[in-house]
mmCIF file of C-alpha atoms in Angstrom:
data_model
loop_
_atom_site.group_PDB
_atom_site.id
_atom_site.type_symbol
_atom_site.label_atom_id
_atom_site.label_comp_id
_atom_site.label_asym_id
_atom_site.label_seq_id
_atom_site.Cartn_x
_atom_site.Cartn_y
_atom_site.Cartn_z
ATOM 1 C CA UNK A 1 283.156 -110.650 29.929
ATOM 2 C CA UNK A 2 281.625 -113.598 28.058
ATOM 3 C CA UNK A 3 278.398 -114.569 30.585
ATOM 4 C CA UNK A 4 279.716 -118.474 30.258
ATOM 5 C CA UNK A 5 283.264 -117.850 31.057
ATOM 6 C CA UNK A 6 281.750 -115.994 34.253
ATOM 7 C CA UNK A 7 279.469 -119.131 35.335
ATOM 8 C CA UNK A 8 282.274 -121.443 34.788
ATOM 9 C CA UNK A 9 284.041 -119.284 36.643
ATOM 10 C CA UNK A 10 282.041 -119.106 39.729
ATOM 11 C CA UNK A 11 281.489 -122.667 39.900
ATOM 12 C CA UNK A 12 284.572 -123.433 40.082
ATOM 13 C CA UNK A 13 285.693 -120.975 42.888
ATOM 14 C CA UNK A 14 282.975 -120.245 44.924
ATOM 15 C CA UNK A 15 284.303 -121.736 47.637
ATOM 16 C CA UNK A 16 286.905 -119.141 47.667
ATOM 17 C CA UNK A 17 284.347 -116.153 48.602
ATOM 18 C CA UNK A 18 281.210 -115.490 51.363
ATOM 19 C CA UNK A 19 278.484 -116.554 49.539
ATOM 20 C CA UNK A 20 276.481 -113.571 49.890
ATOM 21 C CA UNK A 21 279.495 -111.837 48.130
ATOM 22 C CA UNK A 22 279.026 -114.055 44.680
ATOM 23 C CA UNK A 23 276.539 -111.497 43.543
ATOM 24 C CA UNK A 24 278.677 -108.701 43.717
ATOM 25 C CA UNK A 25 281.250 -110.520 41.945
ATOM 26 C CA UNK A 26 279.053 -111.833 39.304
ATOM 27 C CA UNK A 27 278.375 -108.560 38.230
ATOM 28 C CA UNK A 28 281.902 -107.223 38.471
ATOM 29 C CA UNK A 29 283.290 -109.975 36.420
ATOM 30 C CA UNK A 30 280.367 -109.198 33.723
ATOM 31 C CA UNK A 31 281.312 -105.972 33.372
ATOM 32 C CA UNK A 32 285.308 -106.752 33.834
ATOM 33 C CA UNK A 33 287.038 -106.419 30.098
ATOM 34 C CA UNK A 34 287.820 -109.884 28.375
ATOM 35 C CA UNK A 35 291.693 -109.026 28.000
ATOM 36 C CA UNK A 36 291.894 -109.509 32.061
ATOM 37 C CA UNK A 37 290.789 -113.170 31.700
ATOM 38 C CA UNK A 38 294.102 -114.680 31.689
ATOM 39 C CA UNK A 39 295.069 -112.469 34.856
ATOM 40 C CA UNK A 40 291.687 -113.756 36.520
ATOM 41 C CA UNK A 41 292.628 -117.233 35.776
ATOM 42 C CA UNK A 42 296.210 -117.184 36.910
ATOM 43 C CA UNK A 43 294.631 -115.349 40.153
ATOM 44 C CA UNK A 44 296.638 -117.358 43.522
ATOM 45 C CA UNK A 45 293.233 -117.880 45.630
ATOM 46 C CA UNK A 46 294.024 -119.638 48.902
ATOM 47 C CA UNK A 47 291.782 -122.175 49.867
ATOM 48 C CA UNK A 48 289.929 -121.349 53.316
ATOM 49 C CA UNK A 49 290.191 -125.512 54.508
ATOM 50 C CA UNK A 50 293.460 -125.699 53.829
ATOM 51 C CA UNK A 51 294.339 -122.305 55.991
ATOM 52 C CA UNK A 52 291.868 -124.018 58.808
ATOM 53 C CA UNK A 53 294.247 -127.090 58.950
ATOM 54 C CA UNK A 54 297.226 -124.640 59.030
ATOM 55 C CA UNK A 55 295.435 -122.486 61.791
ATOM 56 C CA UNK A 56 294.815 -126.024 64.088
ATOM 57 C CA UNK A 57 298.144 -126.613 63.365
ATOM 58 C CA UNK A 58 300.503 -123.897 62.738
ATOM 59 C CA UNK A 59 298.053 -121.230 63.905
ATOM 60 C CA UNK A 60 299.940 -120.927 67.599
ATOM 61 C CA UNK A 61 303.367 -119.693 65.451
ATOM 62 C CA UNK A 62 300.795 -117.589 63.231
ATOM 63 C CA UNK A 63 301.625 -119.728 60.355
ATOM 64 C CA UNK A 64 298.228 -119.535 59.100
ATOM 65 C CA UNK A 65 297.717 -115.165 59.110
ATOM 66 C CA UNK A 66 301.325 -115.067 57.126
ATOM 67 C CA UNK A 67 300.071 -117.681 54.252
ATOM 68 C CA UNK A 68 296.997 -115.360 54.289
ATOM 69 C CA UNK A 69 299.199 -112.420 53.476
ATOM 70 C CA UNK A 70 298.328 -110.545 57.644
ATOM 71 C CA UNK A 71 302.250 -110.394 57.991
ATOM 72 C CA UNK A 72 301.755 -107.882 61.056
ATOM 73 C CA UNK A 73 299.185 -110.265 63.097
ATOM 74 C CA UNK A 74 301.356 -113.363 61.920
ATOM 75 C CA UNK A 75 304.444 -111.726 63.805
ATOM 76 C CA UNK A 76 302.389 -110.690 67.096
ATOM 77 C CA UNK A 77 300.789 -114.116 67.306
ATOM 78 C CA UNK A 78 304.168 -115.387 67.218
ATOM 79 C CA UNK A 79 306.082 -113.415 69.730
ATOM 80 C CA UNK A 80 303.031 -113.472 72.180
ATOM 81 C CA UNK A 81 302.650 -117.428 71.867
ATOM 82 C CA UNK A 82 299.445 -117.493 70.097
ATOM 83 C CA UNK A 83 298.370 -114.211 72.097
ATOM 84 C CA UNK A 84 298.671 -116.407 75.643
ATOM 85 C CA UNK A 85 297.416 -119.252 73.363
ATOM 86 C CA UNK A 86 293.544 -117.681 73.297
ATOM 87 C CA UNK A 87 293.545 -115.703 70.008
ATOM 88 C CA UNK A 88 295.292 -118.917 68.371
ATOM 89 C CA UNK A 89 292.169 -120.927 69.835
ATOM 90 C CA UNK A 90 289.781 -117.804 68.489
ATOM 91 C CA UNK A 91 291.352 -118.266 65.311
ATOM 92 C CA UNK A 92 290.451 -121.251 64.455
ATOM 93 C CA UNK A 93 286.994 -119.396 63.933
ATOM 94 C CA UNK A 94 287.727 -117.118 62.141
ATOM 95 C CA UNK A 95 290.396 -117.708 60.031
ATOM 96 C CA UNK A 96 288.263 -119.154 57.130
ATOM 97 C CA UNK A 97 286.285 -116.251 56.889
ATOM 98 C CA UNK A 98 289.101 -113.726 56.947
ATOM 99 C CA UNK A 99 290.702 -115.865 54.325
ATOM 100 C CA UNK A 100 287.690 -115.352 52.336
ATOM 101 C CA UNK A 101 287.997 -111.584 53.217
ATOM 102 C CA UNK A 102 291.705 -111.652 51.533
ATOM 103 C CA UNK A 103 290.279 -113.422 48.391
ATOM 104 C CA UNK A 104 287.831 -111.277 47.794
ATOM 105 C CA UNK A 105 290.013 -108.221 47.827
ATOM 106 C CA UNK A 106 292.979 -110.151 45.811
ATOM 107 C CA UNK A 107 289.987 -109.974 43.117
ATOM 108 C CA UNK A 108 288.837 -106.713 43.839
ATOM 109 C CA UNK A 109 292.288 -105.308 42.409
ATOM 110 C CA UNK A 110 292.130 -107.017 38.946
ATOM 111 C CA UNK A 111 288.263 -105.217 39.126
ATOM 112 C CA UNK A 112 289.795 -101.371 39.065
ATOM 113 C CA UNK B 1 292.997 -104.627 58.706
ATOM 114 C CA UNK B 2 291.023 -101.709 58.748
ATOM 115 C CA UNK B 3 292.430 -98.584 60.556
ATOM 116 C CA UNK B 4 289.941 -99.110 63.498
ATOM 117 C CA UNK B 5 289.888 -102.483 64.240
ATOM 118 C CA UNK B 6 293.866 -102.230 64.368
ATOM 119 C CA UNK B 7 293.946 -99.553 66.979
ATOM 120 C CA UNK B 8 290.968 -101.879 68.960
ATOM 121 C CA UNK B 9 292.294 -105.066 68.481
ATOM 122 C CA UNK B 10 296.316 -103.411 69.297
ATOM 123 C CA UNK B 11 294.831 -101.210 72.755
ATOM 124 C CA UNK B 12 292.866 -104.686 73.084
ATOM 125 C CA UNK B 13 296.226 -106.915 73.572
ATOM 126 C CA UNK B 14 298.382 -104.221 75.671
ATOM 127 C CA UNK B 15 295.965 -104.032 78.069
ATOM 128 C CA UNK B 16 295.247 -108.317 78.165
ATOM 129 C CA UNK B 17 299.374 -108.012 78.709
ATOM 130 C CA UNK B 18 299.332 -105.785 81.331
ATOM 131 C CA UNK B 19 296.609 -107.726 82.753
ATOM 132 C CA UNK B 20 298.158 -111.191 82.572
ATOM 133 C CA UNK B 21 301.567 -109.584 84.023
ATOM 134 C CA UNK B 22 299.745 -108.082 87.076
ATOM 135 C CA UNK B 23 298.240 -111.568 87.853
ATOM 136 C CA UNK B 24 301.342 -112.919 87.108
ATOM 137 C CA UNK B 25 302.951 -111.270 89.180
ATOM 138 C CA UNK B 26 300.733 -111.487 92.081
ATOM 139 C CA UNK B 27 299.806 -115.089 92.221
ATOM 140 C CA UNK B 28 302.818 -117.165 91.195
ATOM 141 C CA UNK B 29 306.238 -117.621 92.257
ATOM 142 C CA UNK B 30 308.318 -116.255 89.087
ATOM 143 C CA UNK B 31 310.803 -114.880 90.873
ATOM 144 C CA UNK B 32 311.873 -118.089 92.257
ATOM 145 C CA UNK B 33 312.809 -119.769 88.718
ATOM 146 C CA UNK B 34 309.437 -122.081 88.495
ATOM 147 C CA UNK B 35 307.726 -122.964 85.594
ATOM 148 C CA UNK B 36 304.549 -120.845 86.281
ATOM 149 C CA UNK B 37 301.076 -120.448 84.967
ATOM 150 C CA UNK B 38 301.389 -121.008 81.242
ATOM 151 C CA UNK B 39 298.537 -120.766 78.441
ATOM 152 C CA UNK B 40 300.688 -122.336 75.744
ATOM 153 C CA UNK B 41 299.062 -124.862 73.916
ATOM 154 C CA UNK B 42 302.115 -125.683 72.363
ATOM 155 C CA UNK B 43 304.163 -126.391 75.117
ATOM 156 C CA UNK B 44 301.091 -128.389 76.771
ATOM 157 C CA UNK B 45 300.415 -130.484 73.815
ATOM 158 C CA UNK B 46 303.741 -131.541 73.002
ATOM 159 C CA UNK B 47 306.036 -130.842 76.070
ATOM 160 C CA UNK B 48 308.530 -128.617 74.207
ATOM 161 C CA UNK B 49 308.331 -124.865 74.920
ATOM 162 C CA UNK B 50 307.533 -122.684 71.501
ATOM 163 C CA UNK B 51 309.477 -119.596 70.847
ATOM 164 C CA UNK B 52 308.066 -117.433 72.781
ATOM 165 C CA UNK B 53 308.059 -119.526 76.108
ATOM 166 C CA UNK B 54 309.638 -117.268 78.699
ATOM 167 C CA UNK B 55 308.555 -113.922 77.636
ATOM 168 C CA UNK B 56 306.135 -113.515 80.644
ATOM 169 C CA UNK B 57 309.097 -113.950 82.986
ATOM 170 C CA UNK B 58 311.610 -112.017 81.100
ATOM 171 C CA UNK B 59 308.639 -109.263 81.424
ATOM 172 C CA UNK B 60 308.412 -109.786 85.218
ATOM 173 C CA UNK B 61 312.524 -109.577 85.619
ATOM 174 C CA UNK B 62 312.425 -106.107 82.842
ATOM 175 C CA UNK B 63 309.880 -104.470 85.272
ATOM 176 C CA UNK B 64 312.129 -105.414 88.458
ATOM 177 C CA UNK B 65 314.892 -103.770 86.141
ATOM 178 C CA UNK B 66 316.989 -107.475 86.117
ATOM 179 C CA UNK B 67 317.931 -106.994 83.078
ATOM 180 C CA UNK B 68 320.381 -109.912 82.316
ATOM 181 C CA UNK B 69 317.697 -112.270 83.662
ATOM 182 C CA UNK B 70 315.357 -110.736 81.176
ATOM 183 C CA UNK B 71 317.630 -111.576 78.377
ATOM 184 C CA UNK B 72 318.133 -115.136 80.086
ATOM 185 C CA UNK B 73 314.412 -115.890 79.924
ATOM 186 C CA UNK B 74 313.307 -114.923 76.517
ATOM 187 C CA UNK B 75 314.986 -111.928 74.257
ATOM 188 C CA UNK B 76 311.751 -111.508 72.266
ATOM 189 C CA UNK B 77 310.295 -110.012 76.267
ATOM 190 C CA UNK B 78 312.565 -107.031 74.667
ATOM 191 C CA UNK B 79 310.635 -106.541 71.958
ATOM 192 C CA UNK B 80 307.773 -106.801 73.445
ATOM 193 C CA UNK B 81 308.377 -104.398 76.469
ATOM 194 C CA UNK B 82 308.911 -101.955 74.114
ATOM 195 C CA UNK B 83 305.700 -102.882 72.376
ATOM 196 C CA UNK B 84 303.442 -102.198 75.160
ATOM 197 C CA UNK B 85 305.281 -98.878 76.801
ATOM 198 C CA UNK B 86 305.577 -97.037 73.511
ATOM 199 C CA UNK B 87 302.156 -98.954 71.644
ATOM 200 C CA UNK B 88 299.535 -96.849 73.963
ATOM 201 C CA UNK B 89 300.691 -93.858 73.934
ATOM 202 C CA UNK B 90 301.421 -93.701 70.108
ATOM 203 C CA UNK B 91 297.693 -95.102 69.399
ATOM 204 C CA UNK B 92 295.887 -92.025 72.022
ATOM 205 C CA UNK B 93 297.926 -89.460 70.789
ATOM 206 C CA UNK B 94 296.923 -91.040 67.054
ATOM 207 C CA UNK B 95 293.441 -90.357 67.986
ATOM 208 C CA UNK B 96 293.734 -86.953 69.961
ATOM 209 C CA UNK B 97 295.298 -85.236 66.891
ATOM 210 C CA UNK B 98 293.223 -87.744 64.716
ATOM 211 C CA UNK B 99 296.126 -88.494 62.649
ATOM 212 C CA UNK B 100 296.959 -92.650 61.604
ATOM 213 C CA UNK B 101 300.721 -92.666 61.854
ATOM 214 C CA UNK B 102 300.852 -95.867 63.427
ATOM 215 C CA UNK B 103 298.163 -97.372 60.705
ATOM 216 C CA UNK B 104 300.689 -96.314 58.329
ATOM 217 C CA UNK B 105 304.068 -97.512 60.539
ATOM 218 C CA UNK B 106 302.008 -101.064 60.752
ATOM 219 C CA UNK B 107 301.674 -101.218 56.752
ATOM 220 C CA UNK B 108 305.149 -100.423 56.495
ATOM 221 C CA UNK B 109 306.163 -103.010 58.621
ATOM 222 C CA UNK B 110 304.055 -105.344 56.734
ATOM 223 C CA UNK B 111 305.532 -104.181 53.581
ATOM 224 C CA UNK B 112 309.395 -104.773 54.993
ATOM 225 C CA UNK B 113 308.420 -108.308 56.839
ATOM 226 C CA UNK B 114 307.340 -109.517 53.209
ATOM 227 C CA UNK B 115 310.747 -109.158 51.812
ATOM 228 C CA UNK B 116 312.827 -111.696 51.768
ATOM 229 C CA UNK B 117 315.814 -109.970 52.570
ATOM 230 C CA UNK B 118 314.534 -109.217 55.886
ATOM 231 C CA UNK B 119 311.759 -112.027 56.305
ATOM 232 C CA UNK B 120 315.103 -114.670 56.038
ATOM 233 C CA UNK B 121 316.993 -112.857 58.761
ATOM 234 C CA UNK B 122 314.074 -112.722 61.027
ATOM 235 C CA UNK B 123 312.592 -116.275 61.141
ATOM 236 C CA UNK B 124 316.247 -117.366 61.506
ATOM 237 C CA UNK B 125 316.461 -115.361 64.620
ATOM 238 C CA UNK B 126 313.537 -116.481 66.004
ATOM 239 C CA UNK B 127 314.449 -119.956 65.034
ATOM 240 C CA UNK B 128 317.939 -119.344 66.483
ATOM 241 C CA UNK B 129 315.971 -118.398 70.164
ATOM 242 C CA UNK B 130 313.171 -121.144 69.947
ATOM 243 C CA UNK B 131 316.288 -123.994 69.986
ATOM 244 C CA UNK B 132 317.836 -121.944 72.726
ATOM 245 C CA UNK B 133 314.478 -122.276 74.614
ATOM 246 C CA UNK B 134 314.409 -125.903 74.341
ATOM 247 C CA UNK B 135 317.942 -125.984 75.683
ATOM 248 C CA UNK B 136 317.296 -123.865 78.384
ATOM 249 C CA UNK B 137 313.901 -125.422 79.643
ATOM 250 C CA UNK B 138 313.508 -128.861 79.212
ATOM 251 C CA UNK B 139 317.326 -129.497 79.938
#
C-alpha cells in the first residue's frame, strides 16, 4: 500500500493499538494490497477510553467485555456479580489493554 | 482468550467460589434469611441489588439440598451450581487426555450468545430476574 496512505493511517489510529505493536503493523499495512483500503477504512475499531468509562461503569454487569466482543467473560462477570465484585475492580486495569488486544486482531484478519 | 489462560483463569474462579461458599458458610448467618457478607459494588454504591444478588445464598440452600429456597434466592445459583460441579472435572480430564473440548464448547457458546435470536431471549431473562431481585430485597 501507498507509504502516505499508511502514515495517515497510523496517525490517525494509533491510539487504537500497544504502541510497541505500530511497527508490526506498519509493515503489514505496507505490504497489505491497495484493493483492501476501503475494508481498512471502514474497519469498527473500539476506542480503549471509551470501553474504560464503560468498565467503571457498566463493567460490574460485564457491559464493557461484550462491547469488546469477550461474550463468554461478559456472561460470567454477569452471573457472578462482577466475579464477587473483584475482577470488575481488576478490570478496570486491564480492560484498555485487552481492548487494544481485540483491535489488533480485528486488523490482523484483513492482513491474511 | 487463549486455550490456557481459559482453563487458568476458569479452574481460577471455581475454586475462588468454592472458597467464598466455605467462608460463607462458616462465618455468617445465611441460613437465617440475613443480608450477609456481600462484595457487590453495585448493590453498595447504589442500594439496589444487581442481578446476580442472591446467588451466594441460593448456593448455600442447593448444597443443603433446599431446593425451592434456592430458586427463591436467585435462579441464576442454578446455573451456576452446575458451572462449578461439572466445570472441574471437564477442564482435568481436558488436560489428562490433552484434548480442548471445553476450549471449543466455550467458542461455541460465544458464537450462539452473539446471535440475536438467542442474545434477546437471554438478557430479557436476566432482566426479567434482576426486577424480581429488587422486589424481593429491598421490599
Amino acid at each position: 500500500m501507498d507509504a502516505q496512505k499508511v502514515e495517515m493511517y497510523l496517525m490517525m489510529n494509533s491510539k487504537y493499538f500497544e504502541s510497541h505493536q505500530i511497527p508490526f503493523i506498519h509493515d503489514q499495512l505496507m505490504k497489505m494490497d491497495e484493493s483492501k483500503y476501503l475494508m481498512l477504512q471502514s474497519l469498527e475499531l473500539k476506542d480503549p477510553t471509551t470501553i474504560l468509562i464503560v468498565s467503571l461503569f457498566g463493567g460490574h454487569f460485564g457491559i464493557d467485555r461484550f462491547i469488546i466482543g469477550d461474550t463468554g467473560l461478559g456472561v460470567a462477570k454477569l452471573l457472578t456479580c462482577g466475579g464477587l465484585g473483584i475482577w470488575s475492580i481488576v478490570d478496570w486495569f486491564l480492560i484498555m489493554g485487552r481492548t487494544r488486544e481485540t483491535n489488533l486482531a480485528k486488523l490482523t484478519q484483513l492482513f491474511y | 482468550m487463549k486455550k490456557d489462560r481459559l482453563y487458568f483463569f476458569t479452574m481460577l474462579a471455581t475454586i475462588a467460589g468454592y472458597a467464598w461458599l466455605a467462608w460463607n458458610e462458616k462465618y455468617s448467618n445465611m441460613q437465617e434469611n440475613t443480608a450477609g457478607t456481600s462484595l457487590c459494588l453495585f448493590r453498595h454504591v447504589t442500594g439496589i441489588p444487581c442481578p446476580s444478588c442472591g446467588t451466594t445464598h441460593a448456593l448455600l440452600a442447593l448444597s443443603h439440598l433446599h431446593i425451592a429456597d434456592a430458586f427463591y434466592f436467585n435462579p441464576i445459583g442454578f446455573i451456576l451450581a452446575f458451572a462449578m460441579l461439572i466445570l472441574p472435572v471437564w477442564i482435568i480430564r481436558d488436560a489428562i487426555t490433552k484434548q480442548d473440548s471445553f476450549y471449543v464448547f466455550y467458542r461455541r457458546l460465544e458464537l450462539l450468545l452473539s446471535k440475536r435470536w438467542v442474545a434477546i431471549p437471554f438478557f430479557v431473562l436476566i432482566a426479567c430476574n434482576w426486577i424480581w431481585n429488587i422486589y424481593k430485597y429491598t421490599s
